[in-house]
Coordinates of C-alpha atoms in Angstrom, one line a residue:
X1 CA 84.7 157.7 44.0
X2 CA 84.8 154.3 43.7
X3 CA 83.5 151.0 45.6
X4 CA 84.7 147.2 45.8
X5 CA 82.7 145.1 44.0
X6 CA 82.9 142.4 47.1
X7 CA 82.9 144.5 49.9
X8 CA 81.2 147.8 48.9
X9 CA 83.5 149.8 50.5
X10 CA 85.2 152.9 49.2
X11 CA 88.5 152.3 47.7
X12 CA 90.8 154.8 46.1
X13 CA 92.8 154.2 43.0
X14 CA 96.0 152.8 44.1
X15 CA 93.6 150.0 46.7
X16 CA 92.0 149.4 43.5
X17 CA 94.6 148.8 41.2
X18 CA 96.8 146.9 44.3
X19 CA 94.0 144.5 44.7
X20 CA 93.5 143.7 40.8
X21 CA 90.4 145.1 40.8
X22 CA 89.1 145.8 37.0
X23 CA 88.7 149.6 35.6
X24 CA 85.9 148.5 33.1
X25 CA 83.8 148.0 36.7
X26 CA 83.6 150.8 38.4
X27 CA 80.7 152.0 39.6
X28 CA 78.8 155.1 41.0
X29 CA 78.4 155.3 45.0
X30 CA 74.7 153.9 45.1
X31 CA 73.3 152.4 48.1
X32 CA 70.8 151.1 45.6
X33 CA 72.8 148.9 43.5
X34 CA 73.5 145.6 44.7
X35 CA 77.0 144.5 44.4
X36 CA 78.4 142.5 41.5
X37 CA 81.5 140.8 40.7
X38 CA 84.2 142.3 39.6
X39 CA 85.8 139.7 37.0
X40 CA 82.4 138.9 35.3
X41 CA 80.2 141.6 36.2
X42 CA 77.5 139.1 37.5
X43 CA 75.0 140.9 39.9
X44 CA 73.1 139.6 43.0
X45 CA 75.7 139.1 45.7
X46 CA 78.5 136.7 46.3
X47 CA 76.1 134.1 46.8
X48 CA 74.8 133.6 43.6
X49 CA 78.1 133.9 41.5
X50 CA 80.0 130.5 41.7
X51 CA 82.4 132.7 39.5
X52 CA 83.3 135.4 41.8
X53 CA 83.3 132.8 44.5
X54 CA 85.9 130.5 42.3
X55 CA 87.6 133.4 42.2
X56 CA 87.6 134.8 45.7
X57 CA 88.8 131.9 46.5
X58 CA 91.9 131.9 44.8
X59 CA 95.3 133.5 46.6
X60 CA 96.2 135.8 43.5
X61 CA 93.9 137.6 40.9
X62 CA 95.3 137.8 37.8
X63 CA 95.2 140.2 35.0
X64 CA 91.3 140.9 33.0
X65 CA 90.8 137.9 30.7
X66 CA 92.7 136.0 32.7
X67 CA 92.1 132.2 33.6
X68 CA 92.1 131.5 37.3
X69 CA 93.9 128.7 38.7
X70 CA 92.8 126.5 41.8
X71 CA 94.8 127.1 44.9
X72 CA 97.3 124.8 45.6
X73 CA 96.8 122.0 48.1
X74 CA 98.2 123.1 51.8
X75 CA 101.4 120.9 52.8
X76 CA 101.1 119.7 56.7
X77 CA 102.8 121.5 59.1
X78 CA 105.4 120.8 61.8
X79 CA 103.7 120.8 65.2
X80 CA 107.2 122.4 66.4
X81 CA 108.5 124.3 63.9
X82 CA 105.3 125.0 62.0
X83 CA 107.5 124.7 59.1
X84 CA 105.8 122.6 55.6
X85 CA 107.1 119.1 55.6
X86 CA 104.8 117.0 53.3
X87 CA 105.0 113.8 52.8
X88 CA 108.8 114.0 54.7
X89 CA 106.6 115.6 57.7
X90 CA 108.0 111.8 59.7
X91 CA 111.6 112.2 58.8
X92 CA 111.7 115.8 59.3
X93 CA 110.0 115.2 63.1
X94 CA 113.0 112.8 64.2
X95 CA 115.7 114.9 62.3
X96 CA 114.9 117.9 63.5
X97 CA 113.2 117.4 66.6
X98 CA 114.1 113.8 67.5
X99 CA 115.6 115.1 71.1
X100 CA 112.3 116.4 72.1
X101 CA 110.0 112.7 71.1
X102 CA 112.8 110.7 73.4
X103 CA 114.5 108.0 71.8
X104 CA 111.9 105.6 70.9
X105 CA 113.0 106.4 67.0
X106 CA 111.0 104.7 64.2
X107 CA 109.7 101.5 64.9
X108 CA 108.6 103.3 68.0
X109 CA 104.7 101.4 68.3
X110 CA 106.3 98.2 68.7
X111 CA 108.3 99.1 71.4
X112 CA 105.4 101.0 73.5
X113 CA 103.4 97.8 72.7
X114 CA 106.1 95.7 74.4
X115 CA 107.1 97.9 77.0
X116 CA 103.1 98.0 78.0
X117 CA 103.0 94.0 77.9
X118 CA 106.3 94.3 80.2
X119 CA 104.6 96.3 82.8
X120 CA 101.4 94.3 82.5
X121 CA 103.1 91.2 83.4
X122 CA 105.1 92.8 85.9
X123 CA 101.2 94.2 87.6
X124 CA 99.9 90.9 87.4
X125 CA 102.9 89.1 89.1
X126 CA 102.9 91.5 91.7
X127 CA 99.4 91.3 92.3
X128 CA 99.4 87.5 92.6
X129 CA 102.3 87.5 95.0
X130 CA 100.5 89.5 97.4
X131 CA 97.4 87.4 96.9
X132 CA 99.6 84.6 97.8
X133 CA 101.0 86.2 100.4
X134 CA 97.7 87.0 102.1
X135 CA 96.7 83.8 101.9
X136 CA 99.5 82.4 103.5
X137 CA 98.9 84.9 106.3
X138 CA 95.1 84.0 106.5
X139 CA 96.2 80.4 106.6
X140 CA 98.5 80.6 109.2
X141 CA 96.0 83.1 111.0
X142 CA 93.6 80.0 110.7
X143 CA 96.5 77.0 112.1
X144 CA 97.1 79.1 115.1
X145 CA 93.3 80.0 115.7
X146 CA 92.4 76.3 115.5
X147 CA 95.9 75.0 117.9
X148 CA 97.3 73.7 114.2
X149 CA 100.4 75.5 114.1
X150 CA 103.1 73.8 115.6
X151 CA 103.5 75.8 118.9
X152 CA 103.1 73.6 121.0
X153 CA 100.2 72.1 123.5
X154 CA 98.6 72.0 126.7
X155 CA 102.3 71.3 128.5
X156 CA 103.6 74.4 126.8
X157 CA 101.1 76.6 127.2
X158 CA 100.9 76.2 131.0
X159 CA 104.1 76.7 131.2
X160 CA 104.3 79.7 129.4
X161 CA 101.5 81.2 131.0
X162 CA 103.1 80.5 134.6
X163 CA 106.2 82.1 133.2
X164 CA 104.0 85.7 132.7
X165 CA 102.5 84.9 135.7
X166 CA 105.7 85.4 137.8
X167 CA 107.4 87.9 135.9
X168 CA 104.4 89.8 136.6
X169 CA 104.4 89.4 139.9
X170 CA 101.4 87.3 140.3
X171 CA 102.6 84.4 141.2
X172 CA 105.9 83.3 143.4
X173 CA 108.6 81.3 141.7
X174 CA 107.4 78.8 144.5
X175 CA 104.1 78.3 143.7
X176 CA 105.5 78.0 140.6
X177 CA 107.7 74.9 140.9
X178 CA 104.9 73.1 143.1
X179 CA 102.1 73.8 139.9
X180 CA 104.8 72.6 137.5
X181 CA 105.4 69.5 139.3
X182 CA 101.6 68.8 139.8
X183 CA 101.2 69.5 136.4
X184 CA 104.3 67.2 135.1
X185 CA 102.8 64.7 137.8
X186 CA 99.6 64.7 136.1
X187 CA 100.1 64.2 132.7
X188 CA 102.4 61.5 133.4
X189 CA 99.7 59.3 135.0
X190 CA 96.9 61.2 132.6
X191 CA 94.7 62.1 134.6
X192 CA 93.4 65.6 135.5
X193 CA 94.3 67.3 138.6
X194 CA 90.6 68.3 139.5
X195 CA 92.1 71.4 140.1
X196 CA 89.3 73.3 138.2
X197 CA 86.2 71.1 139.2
X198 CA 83.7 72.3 141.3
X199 CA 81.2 69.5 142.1
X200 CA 77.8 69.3 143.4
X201 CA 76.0 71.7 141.7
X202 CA 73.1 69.9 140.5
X203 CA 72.5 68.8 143.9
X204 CA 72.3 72.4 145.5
X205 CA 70.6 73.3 142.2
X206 CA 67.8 70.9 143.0
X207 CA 67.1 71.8 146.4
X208 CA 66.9 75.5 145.4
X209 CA 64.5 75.0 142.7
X210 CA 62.1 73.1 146.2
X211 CA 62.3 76.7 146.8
X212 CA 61.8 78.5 144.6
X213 CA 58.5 80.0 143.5
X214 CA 59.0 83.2 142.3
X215 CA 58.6 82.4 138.3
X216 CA 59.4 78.4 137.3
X217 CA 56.6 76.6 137.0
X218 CA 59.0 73.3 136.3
X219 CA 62.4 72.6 136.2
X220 CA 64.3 69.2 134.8
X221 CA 67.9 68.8 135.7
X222 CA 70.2 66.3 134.3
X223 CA 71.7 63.5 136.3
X224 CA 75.2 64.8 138.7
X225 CA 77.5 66.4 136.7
X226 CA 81.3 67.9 137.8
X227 CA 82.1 71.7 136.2
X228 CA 85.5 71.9 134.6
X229 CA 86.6 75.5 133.6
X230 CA 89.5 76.4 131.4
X231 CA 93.4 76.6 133.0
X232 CA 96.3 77.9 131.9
X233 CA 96.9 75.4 129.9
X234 CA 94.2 74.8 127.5
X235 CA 92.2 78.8 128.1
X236 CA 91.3 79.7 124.6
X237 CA 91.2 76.5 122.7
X238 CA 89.9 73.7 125.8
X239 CA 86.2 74.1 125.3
X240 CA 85.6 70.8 124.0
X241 CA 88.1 68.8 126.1
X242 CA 86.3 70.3 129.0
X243 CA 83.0 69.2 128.0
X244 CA 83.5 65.8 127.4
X245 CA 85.1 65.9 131.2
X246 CA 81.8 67.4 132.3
X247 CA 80.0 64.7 130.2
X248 CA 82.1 62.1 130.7
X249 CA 81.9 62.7 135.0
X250 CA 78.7 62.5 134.3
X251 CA 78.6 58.8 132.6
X252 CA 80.8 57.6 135.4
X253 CA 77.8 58.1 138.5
X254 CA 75.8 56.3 136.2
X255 CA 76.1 52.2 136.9
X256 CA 75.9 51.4 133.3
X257 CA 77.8 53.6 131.9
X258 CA 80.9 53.1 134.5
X259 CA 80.0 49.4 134.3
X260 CA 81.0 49.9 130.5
X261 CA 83.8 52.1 130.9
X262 CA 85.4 50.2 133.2
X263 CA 85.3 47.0 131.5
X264 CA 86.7 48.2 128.4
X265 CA 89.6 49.8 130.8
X266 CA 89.8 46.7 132.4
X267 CA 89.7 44.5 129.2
X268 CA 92.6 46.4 127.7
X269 CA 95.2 46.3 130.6
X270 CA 94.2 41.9 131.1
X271 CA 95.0 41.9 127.5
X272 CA 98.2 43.7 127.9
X273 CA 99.4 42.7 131.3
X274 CA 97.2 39.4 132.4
X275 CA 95.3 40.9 135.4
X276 CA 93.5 44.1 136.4
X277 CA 96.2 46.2 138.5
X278 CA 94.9 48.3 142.0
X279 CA 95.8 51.4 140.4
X280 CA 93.4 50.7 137.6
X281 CA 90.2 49.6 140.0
X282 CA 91.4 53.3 142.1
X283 CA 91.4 55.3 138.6
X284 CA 88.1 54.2 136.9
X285 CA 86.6 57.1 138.0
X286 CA 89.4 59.0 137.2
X287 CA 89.2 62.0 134.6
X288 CA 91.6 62.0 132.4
X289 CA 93.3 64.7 131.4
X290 CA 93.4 67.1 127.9
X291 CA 96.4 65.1 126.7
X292 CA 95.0 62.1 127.6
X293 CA 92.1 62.7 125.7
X294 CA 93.8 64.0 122.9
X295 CA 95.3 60.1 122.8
X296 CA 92.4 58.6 123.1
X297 CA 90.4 60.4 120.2
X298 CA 93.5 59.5 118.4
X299 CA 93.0 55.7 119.5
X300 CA 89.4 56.1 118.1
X301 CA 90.9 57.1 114.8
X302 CA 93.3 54.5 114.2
X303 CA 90.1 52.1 114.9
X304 CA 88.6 53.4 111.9
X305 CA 86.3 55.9 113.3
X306 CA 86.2 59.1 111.3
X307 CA 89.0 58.8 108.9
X308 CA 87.8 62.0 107.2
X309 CA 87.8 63.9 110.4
X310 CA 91.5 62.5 111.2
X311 CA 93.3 63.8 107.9
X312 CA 91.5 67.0 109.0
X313 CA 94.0 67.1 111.7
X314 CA 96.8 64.7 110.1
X315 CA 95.6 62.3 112.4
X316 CA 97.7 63.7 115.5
X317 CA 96.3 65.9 117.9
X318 CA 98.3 64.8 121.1
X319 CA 101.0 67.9 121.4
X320 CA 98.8 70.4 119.7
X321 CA 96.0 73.0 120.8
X322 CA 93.7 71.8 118.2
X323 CA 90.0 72.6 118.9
X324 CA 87.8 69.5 118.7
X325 CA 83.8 69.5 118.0
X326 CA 80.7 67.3 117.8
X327 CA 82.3 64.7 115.3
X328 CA 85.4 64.3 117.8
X329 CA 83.1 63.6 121.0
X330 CA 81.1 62.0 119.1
X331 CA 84.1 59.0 117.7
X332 CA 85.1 59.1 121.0
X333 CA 81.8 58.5 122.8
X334 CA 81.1 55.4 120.2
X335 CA 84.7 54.2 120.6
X336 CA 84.4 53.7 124.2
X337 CA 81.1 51.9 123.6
X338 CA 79.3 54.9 124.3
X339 CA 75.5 54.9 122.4
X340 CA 74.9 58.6 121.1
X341 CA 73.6 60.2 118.1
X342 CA 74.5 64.0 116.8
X343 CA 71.2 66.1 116.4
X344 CA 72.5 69.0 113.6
X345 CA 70.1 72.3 113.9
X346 CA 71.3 73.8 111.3
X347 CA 69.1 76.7 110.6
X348 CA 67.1 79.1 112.8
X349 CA 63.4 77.6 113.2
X350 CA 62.3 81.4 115.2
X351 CA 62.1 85.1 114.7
X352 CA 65.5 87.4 114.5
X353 CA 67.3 84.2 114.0
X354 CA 66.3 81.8 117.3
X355 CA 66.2 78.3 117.6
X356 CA 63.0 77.3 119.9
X357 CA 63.3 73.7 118.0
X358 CA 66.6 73.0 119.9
X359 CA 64.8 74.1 122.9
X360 CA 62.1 71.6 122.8
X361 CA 64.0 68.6 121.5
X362 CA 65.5 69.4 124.8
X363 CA 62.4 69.8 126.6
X364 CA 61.6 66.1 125.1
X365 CA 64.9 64.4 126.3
X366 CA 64.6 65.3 129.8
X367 CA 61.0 65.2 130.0
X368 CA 60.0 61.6 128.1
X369 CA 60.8 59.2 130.4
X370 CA 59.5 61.8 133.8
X371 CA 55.3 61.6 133.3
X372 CA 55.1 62.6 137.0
X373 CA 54.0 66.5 137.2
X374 CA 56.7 67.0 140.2
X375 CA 57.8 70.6 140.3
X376 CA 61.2 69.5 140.4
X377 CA 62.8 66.3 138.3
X378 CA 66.3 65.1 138.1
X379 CA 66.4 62.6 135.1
X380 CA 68.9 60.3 135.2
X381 CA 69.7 61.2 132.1
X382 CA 73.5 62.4 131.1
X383 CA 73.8 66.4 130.2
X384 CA 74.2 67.3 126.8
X385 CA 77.1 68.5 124.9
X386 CA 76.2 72.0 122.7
X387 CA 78.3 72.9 119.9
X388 CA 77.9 76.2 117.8
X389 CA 81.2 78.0 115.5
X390 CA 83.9 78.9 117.9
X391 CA 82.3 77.2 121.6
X392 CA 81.0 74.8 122.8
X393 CA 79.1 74.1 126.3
X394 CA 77.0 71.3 128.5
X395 CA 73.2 71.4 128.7
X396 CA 72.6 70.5 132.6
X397 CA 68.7 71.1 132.6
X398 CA 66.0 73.2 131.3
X399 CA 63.1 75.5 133.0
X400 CA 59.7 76.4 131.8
X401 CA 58.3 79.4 133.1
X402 CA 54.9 79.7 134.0
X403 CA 54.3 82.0 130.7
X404 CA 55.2 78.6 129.0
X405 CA 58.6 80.4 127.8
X406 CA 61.3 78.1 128.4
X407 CA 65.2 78.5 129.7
X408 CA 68.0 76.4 129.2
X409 CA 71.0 75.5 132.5
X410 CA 74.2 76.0 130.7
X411 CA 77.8 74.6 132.1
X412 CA 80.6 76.9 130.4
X413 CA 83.9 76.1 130.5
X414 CA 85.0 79.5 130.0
X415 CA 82.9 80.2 133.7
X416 CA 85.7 80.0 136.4
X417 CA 85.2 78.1 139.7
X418 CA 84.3 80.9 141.7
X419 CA 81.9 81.9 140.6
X420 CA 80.6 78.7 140.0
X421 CA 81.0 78.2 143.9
X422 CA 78.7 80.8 144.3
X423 CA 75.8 78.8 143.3
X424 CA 76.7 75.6 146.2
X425 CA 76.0 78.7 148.7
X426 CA 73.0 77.5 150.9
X427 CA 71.3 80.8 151.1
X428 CA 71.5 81.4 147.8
X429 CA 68.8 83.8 146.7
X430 CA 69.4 82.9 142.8
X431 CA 71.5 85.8 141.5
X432 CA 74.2 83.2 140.7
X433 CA 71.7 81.5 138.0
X434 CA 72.5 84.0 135.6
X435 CA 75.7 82.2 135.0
X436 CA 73.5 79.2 133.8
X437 CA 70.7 80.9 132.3
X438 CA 70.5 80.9 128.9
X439 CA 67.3 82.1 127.2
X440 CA 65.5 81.7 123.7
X441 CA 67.4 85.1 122.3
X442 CA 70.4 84.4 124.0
X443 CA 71.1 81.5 121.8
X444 CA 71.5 83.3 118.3
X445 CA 73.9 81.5 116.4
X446 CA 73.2 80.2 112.7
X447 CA 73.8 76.4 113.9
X448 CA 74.4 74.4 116.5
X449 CA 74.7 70.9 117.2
X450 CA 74.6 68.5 120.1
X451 CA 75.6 65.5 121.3
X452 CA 73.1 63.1 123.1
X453 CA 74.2 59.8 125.4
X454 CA 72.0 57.0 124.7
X455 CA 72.7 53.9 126.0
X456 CA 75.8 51.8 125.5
X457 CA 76.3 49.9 122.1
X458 CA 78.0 45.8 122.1
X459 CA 81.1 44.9 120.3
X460 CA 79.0 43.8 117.5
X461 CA 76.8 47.3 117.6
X462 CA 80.5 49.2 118.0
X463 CA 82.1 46.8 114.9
X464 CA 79.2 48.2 112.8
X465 CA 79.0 51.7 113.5
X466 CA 82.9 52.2 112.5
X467 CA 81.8 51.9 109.4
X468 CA 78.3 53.3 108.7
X469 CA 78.9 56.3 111.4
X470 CA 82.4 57.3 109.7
X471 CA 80.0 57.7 106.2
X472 CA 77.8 59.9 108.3
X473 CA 80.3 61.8 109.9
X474 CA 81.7 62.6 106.5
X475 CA 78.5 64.0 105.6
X476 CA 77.6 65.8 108.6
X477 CA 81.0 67.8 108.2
X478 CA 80.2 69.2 105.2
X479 CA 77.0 70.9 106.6
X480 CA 75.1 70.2 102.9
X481 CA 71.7 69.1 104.4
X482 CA 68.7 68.4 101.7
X483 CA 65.6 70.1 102.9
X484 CA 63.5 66.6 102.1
X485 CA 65.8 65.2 104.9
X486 CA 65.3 68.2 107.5
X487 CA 62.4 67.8 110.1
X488 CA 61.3 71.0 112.4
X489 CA 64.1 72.7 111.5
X490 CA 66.8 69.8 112.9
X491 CA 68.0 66.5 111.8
X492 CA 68.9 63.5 113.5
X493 CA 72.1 62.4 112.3
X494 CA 73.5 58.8 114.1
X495 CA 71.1 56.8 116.3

């Protein structure tokens, strides 16, 4: 019996001689014997003859003697056909099989290279039109959030609004046509139709507080002032129009104030027409209304107060639902020789993000000139117009408690006339106040600002503020306060 000299395992003749194996090297079955190889008889295993292993390696044995030849390098293979190509392996792929790759053909890389350039450029011009898109949308979001967008202004929208009104049943098509021809009547002599005033408020609020004894240990109230809600006309964008009315009904009980206000109404018609008409000396103490306003801010640009402010709104806001802020009552104030300065509190000064500085500074104006220790004061001073991002309102008085903790008296425009009614009741019991009431958490906003009367300025004084005020103003709008210029958490901005 014979054994493989690689293997060890029992082969007969014919295996033998099949495989090449040598006849010189057989040898006996012995478990004993390691194995040797077979071409040069070497014993110790495969592993330590390189020549059996030179020899294994090759595809065919040849005869005893014979000299054994490496194999022969393998050719690369078709991926489809698994057929040897060599070196035409790339010609053979888009002969044979050139339906399968598509018809890029040779020359192939430079066309995916352009084709993925092509659809790059086609992303990124996609992408940026509906960036541009969006920001057209967001921009013309923003125009008809802030009355800029061409629809139309305080005429249109009461209109409009009285229009839904009937078709809704609410109102009769002849209340219509009487409102419409109040309203038309109105704007035509520009003054408001005190249809949304409700007056004497501070008076009944003063006799309450003599009251009143439950918690206020003092109480200072501003001089009269007239509440003017929102109408259909101006409701969502009238804030500020309707403040300065509040403020500005306020100036006119005041005997220097209306003295001033009247001349400079009276100076401008002599100018025009040689003498003061009746209807002027009747309408002094008119309020005008939010068109009229809107004309008179723009008079106040074209005198050269806030320029920057004015190409904010192309200088035209007459026609338009623009809003209007601090910087606008504040040209306007000035422009009708009007004394007033813009106090910016532009950061929280309190815990969970209050302002307790803006309530003192308050405190201060109605309380400096009133040393008397009266439970009850009303300062002759003016209110005070409070601006914050997206509303504004007038600051009619302020309470301390007797825990020290103080409360501001808030007019809001938004606050319709009957409820404000409510508060001219005589036995009131003081439920109503909550309209006013506004305390230290209540007032949470980032910043706000107000606008303070005081005094009335000359020509000379008015000449010079045009231009150092319109600098100021130009800086106050862009909110970039120093902190070396900051005191107690506010800053004084126009004196």
């Amino acid at each position: 019996m014979l054994l493989c000299g690689v293997c060890g395992q029992t082969l007969s003749p014919e295996e033998a001689a099949a495989a090449g194996q040598r006849r010189h090297h057989p040898r006996p079955a012995s478990p004993d014997l390691p194995p040797c190889c077979p071409l040069c008889g070497a014993t110790g295993g495969p592993p330590r003859c390189e020549e059996r292993r030179r020899h294994t390696d090759t595809a065919e044995l040849g005869p005893p003697g014979s000299r054994c030849l490496p194999a022969p390098e393998r050719l690369p293979e078709c991926p489809f056909c698994e057929e040897a190509a060599g070196r035409e392996l790339e010609a053979h792929l888009w002969a044979r099989h050139g339906h399968v790759l598509g018809d890029l053909g040779p020359g192939g890389n430079m066309r995916d290279l352009e084709l993925a350039q092509q659809l790059q450029t086609e992303e990124d011009e996609r992408q940026k039109s509906e960036e541009e898109k969006q920001e057209r949308e967001e921009f013309k979001k923003l125009q008809r959030q802030y009355g800029l967008d061409n629809s139309g202004g305080y005429k249109q929208q009461f209109l409009k609004n009285m229009e839904r009104e009937v078709n809704r049943g609410r109102m009769q098509p002849f209340d219509y046509h009487k409102r419409k021809a109040d309203m038309m009547e109105s704007l035509a002599f520009g003054v408001d139709d005190g249809k949304t005033k409700t007056s004497g408020i501070i008076e009944a609020l003063c006799k309450y507080y003599q009251n009143e004894n439950k918690d206020v240990r003092r109480v200072w109230l501003s001089a009269g002032v007239d509440h003017f809600h929102s109408s259909l006309g101006d409701r969502g964008w009238g804030c500020g129009y309707r403040n300065f009315q509040m403020l500005l009904s306020s100036l006119l009980q005041n005997s220097l104030y209306n003295d001033c206000l009247r001349g400079r109404r009276g100076s401008r018609e002599e100018a025009e027409t040689g003498h003061l008409t009746q209807t002027s000396r009747r309408d002094t103490a008119a309020i005008p209304s939010i068109p009229k306003i809107q004309s008179m801010i723009e008079d106040a640009w074209r005198e050269g107060f806030d320029p920057h402010g004015a190409s904010h709104f192309n200088n035209r806001l007459h026609g338009s639902k623009a809003w209007i802020g601090a910087c606008e009552i504040y040209s306007l104030l000035t422009s009708l020789r009007i004394k007033c300065q813009i106090i910016d509190f532009h950061k929280p000064t309190g815990p969970t993000g209050t302002h307790p500085r803006l309530f003192e500074w308050v405190l201060h104006y109605y309380s400096a000139d009133n040393g008397s220790g009266a439970k009850v004061v009303c300062a002759s001073k003016p209110p005070i117009y409070l601006q914050h991002e997206g509303h504004s309102r007038t600051i009619v008085g302020i309470e301390e408690k007797k825990n020290k903790t103080l409360c501001l008296l808030l007019f809001d425009p938004g606050c319709p006339s009957q409820e404000m009614q409510k508060l001219l009741e005589k036995n009131s019991d003081g439920t109503s106040l909550r309209l006013l009431r506004k305390y230290l958490g209540s007032l949470k906003e980032k910043q706000y600002q107000i606008v303070a009367v005081d005094g009335v300025l000359t020509l000379e004084e008015k000449a010079v503020s045009i231009s150092e005020n319109s600098f100021c103003l130009r800086k106050f709008k862009r909110i970039c306060i120093s902190s070396l210029m900051c005191v107690y958490g506010f800053m004084v901005i126009f004196f």
